[in-house]
Amino acid sequence: MASLRKREAGRRRLEANKRQVCNVTGCTKRRHGLSYFCHAHAFAARHHGHPLARKIKKKEYEHERKHVVRFLRLHSAHGAVNAAYELAGLWLREAEAGQPVPAQEQMARLAAGGVTGAEIIEEVLALWLYSRWHPTGLPDDIRLTKALGTNVLLLVPREASSELTPGGEKKYRRLGALIRAEVGEHIRRVFGVFALNVLTAIERQIRAKQDAAQALRTPFPDPLSTPTAPPEGDAGPH
Ligand SMILES: [Zn+2]
């Protein structure tokens, strides 16, 4: 039977693949399933967008968060900031009401955990700024998308499921790769332009401060060696 032969061929392909070594340079582990990578690297590729990517921890972008918080406070009356808070808040409220919004179930979980639209915006901007300032930490777009999804979804710790691990520890429901991508893509679609405007404004502000600090150190000319004559036509003080 054709289907039986097909299944047999599939099984052989799987066995052959499992004997191969992971595609990541330096990794000597065997491949997982039909993946090019071992289990750990396949997991990272699926969940974080690259076999060598990992979760970016909150404390890694503390510094960027400070810049974002200061900026948002300074511009709290700006229409775009308020619109961003409002849209993120609406996403939470609609999810809670069971409306068909992206990642509805997970966003309802965040809403129930007390997350606000402003908190989502702060998280998104801080992580986005981190990716601009650490291109080796989050070097490409897919990784940033996944990281945005992951870290927003972790604003409220995942629920522990009712079952325990064989060791008697709490078991957490894993955040699926698709849901991370769904949240990250929605954020980029809705808040991408806003985020870019905020981040470039933060950078401009930092540069302006540095320039002013530099200008402040400019020495004045020695009055004896270079007499500062009043400009032509100016009679000087009366
Ligand atoms: Zn590997």
PDB file of C-alpha atoms and ligand atoms in Angstrom:
ATOM      1  CA  MET A   1       0.000   0.000   0.000  1.00  0.00           C
ATOM      2  CA  ALA A   2       1.212   3.471  -0.944  1.00  0.00           C
ATOM      3  CA  SER A   3       0.432   5.081   2.393  1.00  0.00           C
ATOM      4  CA  LEU A   4       2.285   2.335   4.224  1.00  0.00           C
ATOM      5  CA  ARG A   5       5.315   2.772   1.976  1.00  0.00           C
ATOM      6  CA  LYS A   6       5.131   6.525   2.524  1.00  0.00           C
ATOM      7  CA  ARG A   7       5.005   6.081   6.276  1.00  0.00           C
ATOM      8  CA  GLU A   8       7.952   3.671   6.130  1.00  0.00           C
ATOM      9  CA  ALA A   9       9.957   6.220   4.077  1.00  0.00           C
ATOM     10  CA  GLY A  10       9.096   8.926   6.598  1.00  0.00           C
ATOM     11  CA  ARG A  11      10.244   6.752   9.477  1.00  0.00           C
ATOM     12  CA  ARG A  12      13.519   5.999   7.706  1.00  0.00           C
ATOM     13  CA  ARG A  13      14.079   9.700   7.018  1.00  0.00           C
ATOM     14  CA  LEU A  14      13.470  10.461  10.688  1.00  0.00           C
ATOM     15  CA  GLU A  15      15.911   7.740  11.802  1.00  0.00           C
ATOM     16  CA  ALA A  16      18.548   8.950   9.328  1.00  0.00           C
ATOM     17  CA  ASN A  17      18.119  12.562  10.487  1.00  0.00           C
ATOM     18  CA  LYS A  18      18.431  11.589  14.151  1.00  0.00           C
ATOM     19  CA  ARG A  19      21.842  10.083  13.430  1.00  0.00           C
ATOM     20  CA  GLN A  20      23.092  13.414  12.074  1.00  0.00           C
ATOM     21  CA  VAL A  21      24.751  16.086  14.175  1.00  0.00           C
ATOM     22  CA  CYS A  22      23.119  19.452  15.027  1.00  0.00           C
ATOM     23  CA  ASN A  23      23.719  22.189  12.443  1.00  0.00           C
ATOM     24  CA  VAL A  24      24.978  24.710  15.000  1.00  0.00           C
ATOM     25  CA  THR A  25      28.756  25.075  14.685  1.00  0.00           C
ATOM     26  CA  GLY A  26      30.458  23.430  17.637  1.00  0.00           C
ATOM     27  CA  CYS A  27      27.358  21.560  18.832  1.00  0.00           C
ATOM     28  CA  THR A  28      27.975  17.797  18.816  1.00  0.00           C
ATOM     29  CA  LYS A  29      24.472  16.685  19.861  1.00  0.00           C
ATOM     30  CA  ARG A  30      22.272  14.590  17.578  1.00  0.00           C
ATOM     31  CA  ARG A  31      19.433  16.217  15.685  1.00  0.00           C
ATOM     32  CA  HIS A  32      15.928  16.302  17.107  1.00  0.00           C
ATOM     33  CA  GLY A  33      13.087  14.831  15.027  1.00  0.00           C
ATOM     34  CA  LEU A  34      13.232  16.175  11.491  1.00  0.00           C
ATOM     35  CA  SER A  35      14.933  19.395  12.618  1.00  0.00           C
ATOM     36  CA  TYR A  36      18.379  20.489  11.504  1.00  0.00           C
ATOM     37  CA  PHE A  37      19.154  21.104  15.155  1.00  0.00           C
ATOM     38  CA  CYS A  38      19.435  19.226  18.460  1.00  0.00           C
ATOM     39  CA  HIS A  39      16.579  19.521  20.951  1.00  0.00           C
ATOM     40  CA  ALA A  40      17.891  22.644  22.727  1.00  0.00           C
ATOM     41  CA  HIS A  41      18.803  24.506  19.561  1.00  0.00           C
ATOM     42  CA  ALA A  42      15.533  23.534  17.859  1.00  0.00           C
ATOM     43  CA  PHE A  43      13.660  24.865  20.893  1.00  0.00           C
ATOM     44  CA  ALA A  44      15.536  28.173  20.763  1.00  0.00           C
ATOM     45  CA  ALA A  45      14.897  28.514  17.026  1.00  0.00           C
ATOM     46  CA  ARG A  46      11.170  27.962  17.519  1.00  0.00           C
ATOM     47  CA  HIS A  47      10.678  30.073  20.645  1.00  0.00           C
ATOM     48  CA  HIS A  48      13.252  32.823  20.246  1.00  0.00           C
ATOM     49  CA  GLY A  49      13.609  33.024  16.469  1.00  0.00           C
ATOM     50  CA  HIS A  50      17.165  31.649  16.130  1.00  0.00           C
ATOM     51  CA  PRO A  51      19.010  28.515  17.344  1.00  0.00           C
ATOM     52  CA  LEU A  52      21.446  30.671  19.305  1.00  0.00           C
ATOM     53  CA  ALA A  53      18.869  33.115  20.665  1.00  0.00           C
ATOM     54  CA  ARG A  54      17.749  33.133  24.291  1.00  0.00           C
ATOM     55  CA  LYS A  55      15.292  34.946  26.485  1.00  0.00           C
ATOM     56  CA  ILE A  56      16.324  38.540  27.295  1.00  0.00           C
ATOM     57  CA  LYS A  57      15.976  38.997  31.051  1.00  0.00           C
ATOM     58  CA  LYS A  58      14.352  42.078  32.572  1.00  0.00           C
ATOM     59  CA  LYS A  59      17.480  43.186  34.380  1.00  0.00           C
ATOM     60  CA  GLU A  60      19.372  43.279  31.086  1.00  0.00           C
ATOM     61  CA  TYR A  61      17.310  46.255  29.911  1.00  0.00           C
ATOM     62  CA  GLU A  62      16.908  48.095  33.209  1.00  0.00           C
ATOM     63  CA  HIS A  63      19.066  50.913  31.882  1.00  0.00           C
ATOM     64  CA  GLU A  64      16.947  51.315  28.741  1.00  0.00           C
ATOM     65  CA  ARG A  65      13.770  51.197  30.842  1.00  0.00           C
ATOM     66  CA  LYS A  66      14.978  54.214  32.852  1.00  0.00           C
ATOM     67  CA  HIS A  67      15.336  56.247  29.660  1.00  0.00           C
ATOM     68  CA  VAL A  68      11.879  55.145  28.499  1.00  0.00           C
ATOM     69  CA  VAL A  69      10.183  55.934  31.819  1.00  0.00           C
ATOM     70  CA  ARG A  70      11.749  59.394  31.938  1.00  0.00           C
ATOM     71  CA  PHE A  71      10.707  60.094  28.376  1.00  0.00           C
ATOM     72  CA  LEU A  72       7.133  58.906  28.903  1.00  0.00           C
ATOM     73  CA  ARG A  73       6.793  61.055  32.038  1.00  0.00           C
ATOM     74  CA  LEU A  74       8.078  64.097  30.193  1.00  0.00           C
ATOM     75  CA  HIS A  75       5.623  63.520  27.341  1.00  0.00           C
ATOM     76  CA  SER A  76       2.673  62.164  29.311  1.00  0.00           C
ATOM     77  CA  ALA A  77       0.367  64.736  27.713  1.00  0.00           C
ATOM     78  CA  HIS A  78       1.446  63.909  24.154  1.00  0.00           C
ATOM     79  CA  GLY A  79      -1.335  62.571  21.960  1.00  0.00           C
ATOM     80  CA  ALA A  80       0.687  59.641  20.637  1.00  0.00           C
ATOM     81  CA  VAL A  81       1.618  58.469  24.132  1.00  0.00           C
ATOM     82  CA  ASN A  82      -2.000  58.570  25.219  1.00  0.00           C
ATOM     83  CA  ALA A  83      -3.153  56.815  22.056  1.00  0.00           C
ATOM     84  CA  ALA A  84      -0.592  54.043  22.652  1.00  0.00           C
ATOM     85  CA  TYR A  85      -1.765  53.546  26.256  1.00  0.00           C
ATOM     86  CA  GLU A  86      -5.366  53.573  25.102  1.00  0.00           C
ATOM     87  CA  LEU A  87      -4.849  51.023  22.307  1.00  0.00           C
ATOM     88  CA  ALA A  88      -2.854  48.657  24.522  1.00  0.00           C
ATOM     89  CA  GLY A  89      -5.472  49.009  27.265  1.00  0.00           C
ATOM     90  CA  LEU A  90      -8.244  48.276  24.775  1.00  0.00           C
ATOM     91  CA  TRP A  91      -6.420  45.138  23.643  1.00  0.00           C
ATOM     92  CA  LEU A  92      -6.456  43.924  27.272  1.00  0.00           C
ATOM     93  CA  ARG A  93     -10.088  44.852  27.923  1.00  0.00           C
ATOM     94  CA  GLU A  94     -11.339  43.295  24.693  1.00  0.00           C
ATOM     95  CA  ALA A  95      -9.379  40.131  25.429  1.00  0.00           C
ATOM     96  CA  GLU A  96     -10.924  40.008  28.896  1.00  0.00           C
ATOM     97  CA  ALA A  97     -14.381  40.412  27.376  1.00  0.00           C
ATOM     98  CA  GLY A  98     -13.713  37.442  25.083  1.00  0.00           C
ATOM     99  CA  GLN A  99     -13.507  39.476  21.864  1.00  0.00           C
ATOM    100  CA  PRO A 100     -11.512  37.953  18.977  1.00  0.00           C
ATOM    101  CA  VAL A 101      -8.261  39.901  19.441  1.00  0.00           C
ATOM    102  CA  PRO A 102      -4.725  38.558  18.898  1.00  0.00           C
ATOM    103  CA  ALA A 103      -3.674  36.105  21.630  1.00  0.00           C
ATOM    104  CA  GLN A 104      -7.052  36.622  23.318  1.00  0.00           C
ATOM    105  CA  GLU A 105      -6.637  33.988  26.040  1.00  0.00           C
ATOM    106  CA  GLN A 106      -3.157  35.131  27.036  1.00  0.00           C
ATOM    107  CA  MET A 107      -4.044  38.821  26.971  1.00  0.00           C
ATOM    108  CA  ALA A 108      -7.082  38.074  29.160  1.00  0.00           C
ATOM    109  CA  ARG A 109      -4.668  36.383  31.576  1.00  0.00           C
ATOM    110  CA  LEU A 110      -2.560  39.573  31.674  1.00  0.00           C
ATOM    111  CA  ALA A 111      -5.674  41.713  32.184  1.00  0.00           C
ATOM    112  CA  ALA A 112      -6.806  39.497  35.062  1.00  0.00           C
ATOM    113  CA  GLY A 113      -3.324  39.856  36.532  1.00  0.00           C
ATOM    114  CA  GLY A 114      -3.770  43.649  36.622  1.00  0.00           C
ATOM    115  CA  VAL A 115      -1.498  44.603  33.720  1.00  0.00           C
ATOM    116  CA  THR A 116      -2.289  48.029  32.221  1.00  0.00           C
ATOM    117  CA  GLY A 117      -1.860  49.416  28.718  1.00  0.00           C
ATOM    118  CA  ALA A 118       0.852  51.769  29.998  1.00  0.00           C
ATOM    119  CA  GLU A 119       2.830  48.815  31.405  1.00  0.00           C
ATOM    120  CA  ILE A 120       2.720  47.032  28.059  1.00  0.00           C
ATOM    121  CA  ILE A 121       3.950  50.171  26.273  1.00  0.00           C
ATOM    122  CA  GLU A 122       6.791  50.680  28.754  1.00  0.00           C
ATOM    123  CA  GLU A 123       7.877  47.055  28.399  1.00  0.00           C
ATOM    124  CA  VAL A 124       7.753  47.184  24.606  1.00  0.00           C
ATOM    125  CA  LEU A 125       9.719  50.434  24.355  1.00  0.00           C
ATOM    126  CA  ALA A 126      12.372  49.351  26.879  1.00  0.00           C
ATOM    127  CA  LEU A 127      13.008  46.070  25.071  1.00  0.00           C
ATOM    128  CA  TRP A 128      12.943  47.759  21.674  1.00  0.00           C
ATOM    129  CA  LEU A 129      15.487  50.346  22.833  1.00  0.00           C
ATOM    130  CA  TYR A 130      17.653  47.505  24.161  1.00  0.00           C
ATOM    131  CA  SER A 131      17.588  45.868  20.729  1.00  0.00           C
ATOM    132  CA  ARG A 132      18.767  49.147  19.142  1.00  0.00           C
ATOM    133  CA  TRP A 133      21.597  49.563  21.597  1.00  0.00           C
ATOM    134  CA  HIS A 134      22.638  45.885  21.736  1.00  0.00           C
ATOM    135  CA  PRO A 135      22.540  44.601  18.183  1.00  0.00           C
ATOM    136  CA  THR A 136      24.414  41.478  19.289  1.00  0.00           C
ATOM    137  CA  GLY A 137      21.798  40.672  21.945  1.00  0.00           C
ATOM    138  CA  LEU A 138      18.833  41.012  19.615  1.00  0.00           C
ATOM    139  CA  PRO A 139      20.435  41.200  16.186  1.00  0.00           C
ATOM    140  CA  ASP A 140      17.497  40.687  13.848  1.00  0.00           C
ATOM    141  CA  ASP A 141      13.832  41.349  13.368  1.00  0.00           C
ATOM    142  CA  ILE A 142      12.553  37.845  14.046  1.00  0.00           C
ATOM    143  CA  ARG A 143      14.341  37.753  17.374  1.00  0.00           C
ATOM    144  CA  LEU A 144      12.965  41.136  18.381  1.00  0.00           C
ATOM    145  CA  THR A 145       9.435  40.052  17.414  1.00  0.00           C
ATOM    146  CA  LYS A 146       9.704  36.883  19.510  1.00  0.00           C
ATOM    147  CA  ALA A 147      11.290  38.750  22.428  1.00  0.00           C
ATOM    148  CA  LEU A 148       8.531  41.377  22.393  1.00  0.00           C
ATOM    149  CA  GLY A 149       5.902  38.628  22.490  1.00  0.00           C
ATOM    150  CA  THR A 150       7.683  36.622  25.170  1.00  0.00           C
ATOM    151  CA  ASN A 151       8.412  39.472  27.547  1.00  0.00           C
ATOM    152  CA  VAL A 152       4.997  41.086  27.271  1.00  0.00           C
ATOM    153  CA  LEU A 153       3.374  37.710  27.966  1.00  0.00           C
ATOM    154  CA  LEU A 154       5.592  37.312  31.023  1.00  0.00           C
ATOM    155  CA  LEU A 155       4.386  40.584  32.576  1.00  0.00           C
ATOM    156  CA  VAL A 156       2.266  38.207  34.623  1.00  0.00           C
ATOM    157  CA  PRO A 157       4.010  34.931  35.537  1.00  0.00           C
ATOM    158  CA  ARG A 158       2.608  31.925  33.708  1.00  0.00           C
ATOM    159  CA  GLU A 159      -0.081  29.933  35.464  1.00  0.00           C
ATOM    160  CA  ALA A 160       1.024  26.786  37.175  1.00  0.00           C
ATOM    161  CA  SER A 161      -0.961  23.819  35.939  1.00  0.00           C
ATOM    162  CA  SER A 162      -2.726  21.620  38.477  1.00  0.00           C
ATOM    163  CA  GLU A 163      -0.353  18.715  37.926  1.00  0.00           C
ATOM    164  CA  LEU A 164       3.107  18.581  39.481  1.00  0.00           C
ATOM    165  CA  THR A 165       6.346  17.368  37.927  1.00  0.00           C
ATOM    166  CA  PRO A 166       7.548  13.859  38.908  1.00  0.00           C
ATOM    167  CA  GLY A 167       9.826  15.667  41.391  1.00  0.00           C
ATOM    168  CA  GLY A 168       6.785  17.264  43.060  1.00  0.00           C
ATOM    169  CA  GLU A 169       7.495  20.732  41.710  1.00  0.00           C
ATOM    170  CA  LYS A 170       5.028  23.133  40.154  1.00  0.00           C
ATOM    171  CA  LYS A 171       4.672  22.712  36.437  1.00  0.00           C
ATOM    172  CA  TYR A 172       4.190  25.862  34.359  1.00  0.00           C
ATOM    173  CA  ARG A 173       2.287  25.980  31.130  1.00  0.00           C
ATOM    174  CA  ARG A 174       4.767  26.733  28.443  1.00  0.00           C
ATOM    175  CA  LEU A 175       4.195  29.762  26.237  1.00  0.00           C
ATOM    176  CA  GLY A 176       3.921  28.374  22.735  1.00  0.00           C
ATOM    177  CA  ALA A 177       6.097  29.609  19.896  1.00  0.00           C
ATOM    178  CA  LEU A 178       3.055  30.682  17.863  1.00  0.00           C
ATOM    179  CA  ILE A 179       1.527  32.776  20.617  1.00  0.00           C
ATOM    180  CA  ARG A 180       4.819  34.628  21.198  1.00  0.00           C
ATOM    181  CA  ALA A 181       5.037  35.417  17.500  1.00  0.00           C
ATOM    182  CA  GLU A 182       1.370  36.445  17.351  1.00  0.00           C
ATOM    183  CA  VAL A 183       1.792  38.941  20.203  1.00  0.00           C
ATOM    184  CA  GLY A 184       5.120  40.238  18.875  1.00  0.00           C
ATOM    185  CA  GLU A 185       3.795  40.717  15.354  1.00  0.00           C
ATOM    186  CA  HIS A 186       0.671  42.508  16.573  1.00  0.00           C
ATOM    187  CA  ILE A 187       2.801  44.865  18.680  1.00  0.00           C
ATOM    188  CA  ARG A 188       5.065  45.678  15.760  1.00  0.00           C
ATOM    189  CA  ARG A 189       2.125  46.232  13.420  1.00  0.00           C
ATOM    190  CA  VAL A 190       0.228  48.540  15.774  1.00  0.00           C
ATOM    191  CA  PHE A 191       3.020  50.272  17.689  1.00  0.00           C
ATOM    192  CA  GLY A 192       5.958  50.095  15.259  1.00  0.00           C
ATOM    193  CA  VAL A 193       5.870  53.695  14.018  1.00  0.00           C
ATOM    194  CA  PHE A 194       5.161  55.034  17.505  1.00  0.00           C
ATOM    195  CA  ALA A 195       8.071  53.052  18.967  1.00  0.00           C
ATOM    196  CA  LEU A 196      10.448  54.277  16.285  1.00  0.00           C
ATOM    197  CA  ASN A 197       9.408  57.890  16.958  1.00  0.00           C
ATOM    198  CA  VAL A 198       9.913  57.501  20.698  1.00  0.00           C
ATOM    199  CA  LEU A 199      13.286  55.775  20.379  1.00  0.00           C
ATOM    200  CA  THR A 200      14.707  58.301  17.941  1.00  0.00           C
ATOM    201  CA  ALA A 201      13.430  61.149  20.154  1.00  0.00           C
ATOM    202  CA  ILE A 202      15.129  59.570  23.195  1.00  0.00           C
ATOM    203  CA  GLU A 203      18.377  59.310  21.244  1.00  0.00           C
ATOM    204  CA  ARG A 204      18.077  62.911  20.025  1.00  0.00           C
ATOM    205  CA  GLN A 205      17.502  64.064  23.592  1.00  0.00           C
ATOM    206  CA  ILE A 206      20.575  62.211  24.843  1.00  0.00           C
ATOM    207  CA  ARG A 207      22.690  63.678  22.039  1.00  0.00           C
ATOM    208  CA  ALA A 208      21.430  67.219  22.701  1.00  0.00           C
ATOM    209  CA  LYS A 209      22.346  66.840  26.382  1.00  0.00           C
ATOM    210  CA  GLN A 210      25.821  65.566  25.491  1.00  0.00           C
ATOM    211  CA  ASP A 211      26.351  68.434  23.053  1.00  0.00           C
ATOM    212  CA  ALA A 212      25.252  70.974  25.659  1.00  0.00           C
ATOM    213  CA  ALA A 213      27.558  69.409  28.261  1.00  0.00           C
ATOM    214  CA  GLN A 214      30.396  69.605  25.764  1.00  0.00           C
ATOM    215  CA  ALA A 215      29.620  73.245  24.917  1.00  0.00           C
ATOM    216  CA  LEU A 216      29.579  74.041  28.617  1.00  0.00           C
ATOM    217  CA  ARG A 217      33.257  73.096  28.808  1.00  0.00           C
ATOM    218  CA  THR A 218      34.346  75.464  26.027  1.00  0.00           C
ATOM    219  CA  PRO A 219      36.945  77.868  27.506  1.00  0.00           C
ATOM    220  CA  PHE A 220      36.635  81.621  27.058  1.00  0.00           C
ATOM    221  CA  PRO A 221      39.438  83.500  25.241  1.00  0.00           C
ATOM    222  CA  ASP A 222      42.096  85.233  27.324  1.00  0.00           C
ATOM    223  CA  PRO A 223      41.089  88.935  27.400  1.00  0.00           C
ATOM    224  CA  LEU A 224      44.728  90.117  27.167  1.00  0.00           C
ATOM    225  CA  SER A 225      45.860  88.094  24.152  1.00  0.00           C
ATOM    226  CA  THR A 226      42.686  88.392  22.123  1.00  0.00           C
ATOM    227  CA  PRO A 227      40.858  91.578  22.945  1.00  0.00           C
ATOM    228  CA  THR A 228      37.176  91.147  22.296  1.00  0.00           C
ATOM    229  CA  ALA A 229      36.262  94.278  20.457  1.00  0.00           C
ATOM    230  CA  PRO A 230      32.596  95.145  20.416  1.00  0.00           C
ATOM    231  CA  PRO A 231      31.020  94.368  17.044  1.00  0.00           C
ATOM    232  CA  GLU A 232      30.936  97.165  14.527  1.00  0.00           C
ATOM    233  CA  GLY A 233      28.238  99.697  15.075  1.00  0.00           C
ATOM    234  CA  ASP A 234      27.845  98.748  18.720  1.00  0.00           C
ATOM    235  CA  ALA A 235      28.719 101.608  21.028  1.00  0.00           C
ATOM    236  CA  GLY A 236      28.980  99.300  24.007  1.00  0.00           C
ATOM    237  CA  PRO A 237      27.337  99.788  27.362  1.00  0.00           C
ATOM    238  CA  HIS A 238      26.210 103.300  28.154  1.00  0.00           C
TER     239      HIS A 238
HETATM  240 ZN    ZN B   1      22.675  21.818  19.004  1.00  0.00          ZN
END
